[in-house]
Structures are given as structure tokens and as C-alpha cells.
Amino acid sequence: MSEPRLEVAEVFRQYGERFLSRWGHTVSASQRKALHDLGACRTAALGGRVEQCDSCAHRVVAFNSCRNRHCPKCQSTARDRWLAKQAQELLPVPYCHVVFTVPKALTPLGLQNQRLFYALLFRAVAETLLAIAADRWHLGARIGFLAVLHTWSQNLLHHPHVHCLVPAGGLALDASRWIPCRPKFFLPVQVLSCLFRKKLLAFLRQAFAQGKLRFNGQVTALADPARFHTWLDQLGKPKWVVYAKPPMDGPQHVLQYLARYTHRVAISNGRLLSLAEDRISFRWRDSKDGKRLKIMTLDPVEFIRRFLLHVLPVGFVKIRHFGFLANRNRAQALRLCQQHLHSSAHDRPLSELLTPQQRQAMEHRCPRCQQGTLHVVALLSAEDLIIYMHPAAVHPVDSS
């Protein structure tokens, strides 16, 4: 029998107290909650439930999930439900993947001011894409897109960047027709990079003038206005990295992209290799070495510290829609796009867009008969679970 797969939760359970003894004075409330939630996820500590199939009467005992959005185990179900909704809104055009990154020198300031910095990052990305796309020299159209914030690199260090999924085209500025992009080309990345850099630096200057930025630790000296503006001037000289991948054609490829990026957390359980002798090893790709696959080994306390760098502020929305996909006018704009493209959501049935595993998870199918649906017939507290899971116990369950 194979050994159970190593999980982030196990690292948190074993080394959480040691981490807090060293770094507890720096931990935010949301980080402390994530540390607790992930360690307790799908254990008796959160209680559980008995589920029964409505077809074959098969019963299973399931532990409750923590539902923390930073938990590697809880995001798959949330992702599949979200994908089901997005599948109905896909347009029959290629989709472009555009990524906006910020220089490494900006990351300490971003960590000190996460909520503000990430909001300004979204704003700079959105205004850049919308402005360049609307320019008649480039596309001359009103575009819509989805943007997802990631804050990590493969080695779990702080690396804020925004992934954007954009239909390859947009509505004419008078909404009279659909304007497609050129084949295999969306918008010039150098132009996007220059405007993005200009906008984000301008937003940071404005935030500084309004006294909204905090300066502690290694960025304390930047509280001086002269140093701050000189520092931003230096950041404005080198090129910032914006890159666009070749357009994806077909809704299945688009959904695969969404599944890969939208509900990802800093590291998945599948990348963890071993935890022994106070060392944890995991796989990572080194972007500076041709994306070669390597193994990194860290002290577990350092691993937890790096993971918690990517716990977002409470209530911060990391998946956002802009342009004609913005929430306030999405339904009307999508109908207009579909009209111009001679398409409808019904042309792409959900059964063809999601994998069998995704559909089974969403429908909560019985693992035995594969036909019926599992329904909760009893809730179990932590104490109930201990009794219920004991092999010699008798388990009368009220199914009424």
C-alpha cells in the first residue's frame, strides 16, 4: 500500500507552533486564520457528516473542509463550480493570455501595503489594456477580460503579477460590430509595458501624496519624499515585463487555462516531495535557468513563512472582470457580442466543456454506483466522529 501523499496541512500541523514562536509577532489575523484552517481541514477538528446515495443507499463519512481560499485541498471544488458558470459565457473566438509583472524592487513595498498595492496593480493593468485596445492605431475596440492576481514565484517568494484572459477582439466603439484581432497577435507588448509602467508609478506617487503608503522594515527610508520619488524615477528606466502567449482556440483550451490559473494557491500538494528531519523538499521550475525542474529543500518554518506571504487581505477579490465583461454590464454586452458573432451560449453545452471528473464532483455522484447523488443524512461533531469511525461501534443514523 502506498503512503499517503504529503500535504501542506501536515506541515502546518507539525510546525505551526514552532512557526508562531518565531514569527507570531509579525503574523496578520488573516495569516493566522489560514494557518489554523489549513491545519484543521478535513480532520475531526472541524466535524463531519454522513452522506448517503439516493440510488444504492451507499454511505460515506466525510470530514468537513475549511473552505479557506488559500487551502490547496478546498480550491478544486470551488474552481469547478466557478468554471461551470464561466463556460456559459465563453465567446466563439480565440482567447489571449497576457501577463503583467512588476520589478523585484517593488515587491517589499507591495508586501507592506498589500491591499492598496494589489488594487493599484489591477487598476494599472485594466486601464492599460482598455486604453491600448481602444486606440484606433491598434484595435479600435472595447474589449473585455478576466484578470487574476498571483503573488508568488515557483520558490514561494513574493512576486506579484496579473494573468489576463482576453477574447481576441472586441466590440466596435459604437457597438455596431465585432472587431477581431489579427491572427496570432493581440496587442503590442512593448506598448503595453510602457503604459503599464507609467500608470502604476503614477498611482504610487498619488498614493504617497495622499499619505496612504506605509514604510517599515527595509523600505523605511522611502518615507522621505525625495528618496521615494528618486526611487520611482529609477524604476521607470528599465523595461517592465509584459508578455502575451499565442491565442488559445476553442473553449476547452480556455477552460483548461482557467482551471490552471484562477483558483491556484501558492503551492499545490502535488509539488511536495518529502518531510523528514526538519526539512521539506518540493519541486519548482527555475525561470532563470530555462524553466528547468529542480528540487528545493527548506526548513519547515521558512516554508510556512513563505506560504503565508501569499495570504491575501480579508475580503480582497483576486479574480476580477473588466471592460464589457465587468459585472455591471456583462449580461447585456455578452448578448450583443453573441449577436455579432452569430453564436449563443447553447452552442457550447456544459457537458462538452468540463471533464468527467469535474462533472462528477459538481454533481456529487455516488462513488459506488456512479448513478445516484450523495445527500447529507447526519451531521457529526468532532466527538461523534471519534465514535462513528471506531470499528467496533454501532452507528444508527437518523435519515429522516
Coordinates of C-alpha atoms in Angstrom, one line a residue:
M1 CA 0.0 0.0 0.0
S2 CA 1.4 3.4 -1.0
E3 CA 2.0 6.0 1.7
P4 CA -0.4 9.0 2.0
R5 CA 0.6 12.0 -0.1
L6 CA 2.3 14.7 1.8
E7 CA 0.2 17.8 2.1
V8 CA 0.7 21.4 3.1
A9 CA -1.7 20.8 6.0
E10 CA 0.6 18.2 7.5
V11 CA 3.5 20.8 7.5
F12 CA 1.2 23.3 9.2
R13 CA 0.1 20.8 11.9
Q14 CA 3.6 19.7 12.7
Y15 CA 5.4 23.0 12.6
G16 CA 2.7 25.6 13.1
E17 CA 3.5 26.3 16.8
R18 CA 7.2 26.5 16.1
F19 CA 6.5 29.0 13.3
L20 CA 4.4 31.1 15.6
S21 CA 7.0 31.1 18.4
R22 CA 9.5 32.6 15.9
W23 CA 7.3 34.8 13.7
G24 CA 4.0 35.2 15.6
H25 CA 4.6 38.9 16.3
T26 CA 4.6 39.6 12.5
V27 CA 1.6 37.4 11.6
S28 CA -1.7 39.1 10.5
A29 CA -5.1 37.9 11.5
S30 CA -5.8 36.5 8.1
Q31 CA -2.5 34.7 8.0
R32 CA -3.1 33.2 11.5
K33 CA -6.6 32.1 10.4
A34 CA -5.1 30.4 7.3
L35 CA -2.5 28.6 9.4
H36 CA -5.3 27.2 11.6
D37 CA -7.8 26.5 8.9
L38 CA -5.4 24.6 6.6
G39 CA -4.1 22.5 9.5
A40 CA -7.6 21.5 10.6
C41 CA -9.0 21.0 7.1
R42 CA -10.8 17.6 6.6
T43 CA -9.9 16.4 10.1
A44 CA -12.1 15.6 13.1
A45 CA -11.4 19.0 14.5
L46 CA -13.9 20.5 12.0
G47 CA -16.5 17.8 12.4
G48 CA -18.0 15.9 9.5
R49 CA -21.1 14.4 8.0
V50 CA -22.7 11.1 6.8
E51 CA -23.7 11.1 3.1
Q52 CA -26.0 8.5 1.6
C53 CA -26.6 7.7 -2.1
D54 CA -30.2 8.2 -3.2
S55 CA -29.9 5.3 -5.6
C56 CA -28.0 2.5 -4.0
A57 CA -28.1 3.7 -0.3
H58 CA -24.3 3.6 -0.1
R59 CA -23.0 5.7 2.8
V60 CA -19.7 7.5 3.2
V61 CA -18.3 9.5 6.1
A62 CA -16.8 12.9 5.0
F63 CA -14.8 15.3 7.1
N64 CA -15.7 19.0 6.7
S65 CA -13.5 21.3 4.7
C66 CA -12.1 24.5 6.0
R67 CA -13.1 26.3 2.8
N68 CA -10.3 28.8 3.2
R69 CA -9.4 30.2 -0.3
H70 CA -5.7 29.6 0.3
C71 CA -6.2 25.8 1.0
P72 CA -4.8 23.5 -1.7
K73 CA -7.5 20.9 -1.0
C74 CA -10.5 23.2 -1.0
Q75 CA -9.9 25.0 -4.2
S76 CA -10.7 22.2 -6.6
T77 CA -14.5 22.1 -5.9
A78 CA -14.7 25.9 -5.8
R79 CA -12.9 26.0 -9.1
D80 CA -15.2 23.5 -10.8
R81 CA -18.3 25.4 -9.7
W82 CA -16.8 28.6 -10.9
L83 CA -15.8 27.0 -14.2
A84 CA -19.3 25.8 -14.9
K85 CA -20.6 29.4 -14.8
Q86 CA -17.7 30.7 -16.9
A87 CA -18.3 28.0 -19.5
Q88 CA -21.6 29.5 -20.4
E89 CA -20.0 32.9 -21.0
L90 CA -17.3 31.9 -23.4
L91 CA -17.3 33.5 -26.9
P92 CA -16.5 31.5 -30.1
V93 CA -13.2 33.4 -30.7
P94 CA -9.6 32.7 -29.8
Y95 CA -8.5 33.9 -26.3
C96 CA -5.2 35.7 -25.5
H97 CA -3.2 35.2 -22.3
V98 CA -1.4 38.4 -21.2
V99 CA 0.7 38.6 -18.1
F100 CA 1.8 41.8 -16.3
T101 CA 4.7 41.7 -13.8
V102 CA 6.4 44.3 -11.6
P103 CA 10.1 44.7 -10.9
K104 CA 11.6 42.8 -8.0
A105 CA 12.5 46.1 -6.3
L106 CA 8.8 47.0 -5.9
T107 CA 7.9 43.8 -4.0
P108 CA 8.9 45.0 -0.5
L109 CA 6.7 48.0 -0.8
G110 CA 3.9 45.7 -2.1
L111 CA 4.2 43.5 1.0
Q112 CA 4.0 46.5 3.3
N113 CA 0.8 47.7 1.5
Q114 CA -0.8 44.6 0.1
R115 CA -4.4 45.8 -0.1
L116 CA -3.6 49.1 -1.7
F117 CA -0.7 47.9 -3.9
Y118 CA -2.7 45.0 -5.3
A119 CA -5.7 47.2 -6.0
L120 CA -3.4 49.7 -7.8
L121 CA -1.8 46.9 -9.8
F122 CA -5.3 45.7 -11.0
R123 CA -6.2 49.3 -11.9
A124 CA -3.0 49.9 -13.9
V125 CA -3.4 46.6 -15.8
A126 CA -7.1 47.3 -16.6
E127 CA -6.5 50.9 -17.7
T128 CA -3.6 49.8 -19.9
L129 CA -5.4 47.1 -21.7
L130 CA -8.6 49.1 -22.2
A131 CA -6.7 52.2 -23.5
I132 CA -4.4 50.4 -25.9
A133 CA -7.2 48.3 -27.3
A134 CA -9.5 51.3 -27.8
D135 CA -6.7 53.2 -29.7
R136 CA -7.6 53.1 -33.5
W137 CA -3.9 52.6 -34.3
H138 CA -4.0 49.2 -32.6
L139 CA -7.5 47.6 -32.4
G140 CA -10.1 50.4 -32.0
A141 CA -12.4 48.3 -29.9
R142 CA -13.9 47.9 -26.5
I143 CA -12.5 44.7 -25.1
G144 CA -13.5 42.6 -22.1
F145 CA -11.2 40.4 -20.0
L146 CA -10.7 38.5 -16.8
A147 CA -7.7 39.2 -14.6
V148 CA -6.3 37.0 -11.8
L149 CA -3.7 38.1 -9.2
H150 CA -0.9 35.8 -8.3
T151 CA 1.7 36.9 -5.7
W152 CA 4.2 34.0 -5.8
S153 CA 7.1 32.7 -7.7
Q154 CA 7.8 28.9 -8.0
N155 CA 10.1 29.1 -5.0
L156 CA 7.3 30.8 -2.9
L157 CA 9.0 34.2 -2.8
H158 CA 6.9 37.4 -3.3
H159 CA 6.4 38.0 -7.0
P160 CA 3.1 39.9 -7.7
H161 CA 1.8 39.5 -11.3
V162 CA -1.6 39.6 -13.0
H163 CA -2.8 37.0 -15.6
C164 CA -5.3 38.2 -18.0
L165 CA -7.6 36.2 -20.3
V166 CA -8.9 38.3 -23.2
P167 CA -11.2 37.4 -26.1
A168 CA -9.1 38.1 -29.2
G169 CA -11.1 41.1 -30.3
G170 CA -13.8 43.5 -29.1
L171 CA -16.9 45.5 -29.8
A172 CA -16.5 48.4 -32.1
L173 CA -16.6 51.7 -30.1
D174 CA -20.1 52.4 -31.4
A175 CA -21.1 48.7 -30.6
S176 CA -22.1 48.1 -34.2
R177 CA -19.9 45.1 -34.9
W178 CA -17.3 42.7 -33.5
I179 CA -13.7 43.6 -34.4
P180 CA -11.3 40.6 -34.4
C181 CA -7.6 40.8 -33.7
R182 CA -5.0 39.9 -36.3
P183 CA -4.3 36.2 -36.4
K184 CA -1.7 35.2 -33.7
F185 CA -1.4 38.8 -32.5
F186 CA -3.3 40.7 -29.8
L187 CA -1.7 44.0 -28.9
P188 CA 2.0 45.1 -28.9
V189 CA 3.6 44.1 -25.7
Q190 CA 6.2 46.9 -25.7
V191 CA 3.4 49.5 -25.9
L192 CA 1.5 47.7 -23.1
S193 CA 4.6 47.5 -21.0
C194 CA 5.4 51.3 -21.3
L195 CA 1.9 52.4 -20.5
F196 CA 1.5 49.9 -17.6
R197 CA 4.8 51.1 -16.1
K198 CA 3.7 54.8 -16.4
K199 CA 0.3 54.2 -14.9
L200 CA 1.4 52.1 -11.9
L201 CA 4.2 54.5 -11.0
A202 CA 1.8 57.5 -11.3
F203 CA -0.7 55.7 -9.0
L204 CA 2.0 55.1 -6.4
R205 CA 3.0 58.7 -6.5
Q206 CA -0.6 59.7 -5.9
A207 CA -0.9 57.3 -3.0
F208 CA 2.2 58.7 -1.5
A209 CA 1.0 62.3 -1.8
Q210 CA -2.3 61.2 -0.1
G211 CA -0.4 59.5 2.8
K212 CA -1.8 56.1 2.0
L213 CA 1.5 54.2 1.9
R214 CA 3.3 52.6 4.9
F215 CA 7.0 52.3 5.2
N216 CA 8.5 49.8 7.6
G217 CA 11.5 47.4 7.7
Q218 CA 13.7 47.5 4.6
V219 CA 11.6 50.3 2.9
T220 CA 11.6 52.7 6.0
A221 CA 14.0 55.1 4.2
L222 CA 11.5 55.6 1.4
A223 CA 9.2 57.5 3.7
D224 CA 11.4 60.6 2.8
P225 CA 9.7 62.3 -0.2
A226 CA 12.9 63.0 -2.1
R227 CA 14.1 59.4 -1.7
F228 CA 10.8 58.0 -2.7
H229 CA 10.5 59.9 -5.9
T230 CA 14.1 59.3 -6.9
W231 CA 13.5 55.6 -6.3
L232 CA 10.4 55.6 -8.6
D233 CA 12.4 57.6 -11.2
Q234 CA 14.9 54.8 -11.2
L235 CA 12.2 52.1 -11.5
G236 CA 10.8 53.9 -14.6
K237 CA 14.0 53.5 -16.6
P238 CA 14.3 49.7 -17.2
K239 CA 11.7 47.8 -19.2
W240 CA 8.9 46.1 -17.3
V241 CA 8.0 42.5 -18.3
V242 CA 4.6 42.1 -20.1
Y243 CA 4.2 39.1 -22.3
A244 CA 1.5 37.6 -24.3
K245 CA 1.2 33.9 -25.2
P246 CA -0.2 32.7 -28.5
P247 CA -4.0 32.9 -28.7
M248 CA -5.9 29.8 -27.5
D249 CA -8.5 28.5 -29.9
G250 CA -11.5 26.5 -28.6
P251 CA -13.5 26.7 -25.4
Q252 CA -11.8 23.5 -24.0
H253 CA -8.4 25.2 -24.1
V254 CA -9.8 28.3 -22.5
L255 CA -11.3 26.3 -19.6
Q256 CA -8.0 24.5 -19.1
Y257 CA -6.3 27.8 -18.8
L258 CA -8.9 29.0 -16.3
A259 CA -8.6 25.8 -14.2
R260 CA -4.8 26.3 -14.2
Y261 CA -4.7 29.9 -13.0
T262 CA -7.9 31.2 -11.4
H263 CA -8.0 29.1 -8.2
R264 CA -4.4 28.3 -7.8
V265 CA -2.7 28.8 -4.4
A266 CA 1.0 29.4 -3.7
I267 CA 1.9 25.7 -3.9
S268 CA -0.1 22.6 -4.6
N269 CA 0.2 19.4 -2.6
G270 CA 1.3 17.6 -5.7
R271 CA 4.6 19.5 -5.7
L272 CA 5.6 18.4 -2.2
L273 CA 8.1 15.5 -2.1
S274 CA 9.2 14.8 1.5
L275 CA 9.2 16.0 5.1
A276 CA 11.9 14.5 7.2
E277 CA 14.4 15.6 9.8
D278 CA 13.0 19.1 9.9
R279 CA 13.4 19.6 6.2
I280 CA 10.8 19.8 3.5
S281 CA 11.5 19.3 -0.2
F282 CA 9.4 20.3 -3.2
R283 CA 9.6 20.7 -6.9
W284 CA 10.0 24.0 -8.6
R285 CA 10.8 25.4 -12.1
D286 CA 13.7 27.9 -12.3
S287 CA 12.6 30.6 -14.7
K288 CA 16.2 31.9 -14.8
D289 CA 17.5 28.6 -15.9
G290 CA 15.2 27.8 -18.9
K291 CA 12.4 26.7 -16.6
R292 CA 14.3 23.6 -15.6
L293 CA 12.6 21.4 -13.0
K294 CA 14.6 21.4 -9.7
I295 CA 14.2 20.4 -6.1
M296 CA 14.3 23.0 -3.3
T297 CA 14.7 22.0 0.4
L298 CA 13.7 24.4 3.2
D299 CA 13.3 24.5 6.9
P300 CA 9.6 23.9 7.5
V301 CA 9.3 27.1 9.4
E302 CA 10.7 29.0 6.4
F303 CA 8.3 27.1 4.2
I304 CA 5.3 28.2 6.3
R305 CA 6.6 31.8 6.3
R306 CA 6.9 31.9 2.5
F307 CA 3.5 30.3 2.1
L308 CA 1.8 32.8 4.4
L309 CA 3.3 35.7 2.4
H310 CA 0.6 34.9 -0.2
V311 CA -2.4 35.0 2.1
L312 CA -4.5 37.9 0.8
P313 CA -6.1 40.6 3.0
V314 CA -9.6 39.7 4.2
G315 CA -12.2 40.4 1.5
F316 CA -9.7 41.2 -1.2
V317 CA -11.1 40.0 -4.6
K318 CA -8.3 38.3 -6.7
I319 CA -10.4 37.4 -9.7
R320 CA -11.9 40.5 -11.5
H321 CA -13.6 41.3 -14.7
F322 CA -13.2 44.4 -16.8
G323 CA -14.4 46.1 -20.0
F324 CA -17.5 44.5 -21.4
L325 CA -17.1 41.6 -19.0
A326 CA -17.4 43.9 -16.0
N327 CA -20.2 42.7 -13.7
R328 CA -22.4 45.8 -14.1
N329 CA -23.0 45.2 -17.9
R330 CA -21.7 41.7 -18.6
A331 CA -25.0 40.0 -19.5
Q332 CA -26.1 42.7 -21.9
A333 CA -22.6 43.0 -23.5
L334 CA -22.3 39.2 -23.9
R335 CA -25.7 39.1 -25.7
L336 CA -24.5 41.8 -28.1
C337 CA -21.2 40.0 -28.7
Q338 CA -23.0 36.7 -29.4
Q339 CA -25.4 38.5 -31.8
H340 CA -22.5 39.9 -33.8
L341 CA -20.7 36.6 -33.7
H342 CA -23.8 34.6 -34.6
S343 CA -23.4 32.5 -31.6
S344 CA -25.1 31.7 -28.3
A345 CA -24.2 30.0 -25.0
H346 CA -26.3 27.0 -26.0
D347 CA -23.8 26.3 -28.9
R348 CA -21.4 25.0 -26.2
P349 CA -23.1 22.6 -23.9
L350 CA -21.5 22.3 -20.5
S351 CA -21.2 18.5 -20.8
E352 CA -18.7 19.0 -23.6
L353 CA -16.6 21.7 -21.8
L354 CA -16.0 20.1 -18.4
T355 CA -14.1 16.9 -17.8
P356 CA -16.0 13.8 -16.4
Q357 CA -14.2 14.2 -13.1
Q358 CA -15.3 17.9 -12.9
R359 CA -18.9 17.0 -13.7
Q360 CA -18.9 14.1 -11.1
A361 CA -17.5 16.4 -8.4
M362 CA -20.1 19.1 -9.2
E363 CA -23.0 16.7 -9.2
H364 CA -21.7 14.9 -6.1
R365 CA -22.2 11.5 -7.7
C366 CA -22.0 8.2 -5.7
P367 CA -18.5 6.6 -6.0
R368 CA -20.0 3.1 -5.9
C369 CA -22.9 3.1 -8.4
Q370 CA -21.9 6.3 -10.3
Q371 CA -25.7 7.0 -10.9
G372 CA -27.1 8.3 -7.7
T373 CA -26.3 11.5 -5.8
L374 CA -24.9 11.7 -2.3
H375 CA -27.0 13.6 0.2
V376 CA -26.2 14.5 3.8
V377 CA -28.2 12.4 6.3
A378 CA -26.4 13.3 9.5
L379 CA -24.0 15.9 10.9
L380 CA -21.2 14.7 13.1
S381 CA -19.3 16.7 15.7
A382 CA -15.6 16.0 16.5
E383 CA -16.7 13.7 19.3
D384 CA -19.3 12.0 17.1
L385 CA -16.6 11.3 14.5
I386 CA -14.4 9.5 17.0
I387 CA -17.3 7.2 18.0
Y388 CA -18.6 6.8 14.5
M389 CA -15.2 5.9 13.0
H390 CA -14.4 3.3 15.7
P391 CA -14.6 -0.2 14.0
A392 CA -16.5 -1.8 16.9
A393 CA -19.1 0.9 17.2
V394 CA -22.7 0.6 16.0
H395 CA -23.8 3.7 14.0
P396 CA -27.6 4.3 14.0
V397 CA -28.1 7.3 11.7
D398 CA -31.4 9.2 11.5
S399 CA -32.1 9.6 7.8
S400 CA -35.3 11.4 8.3

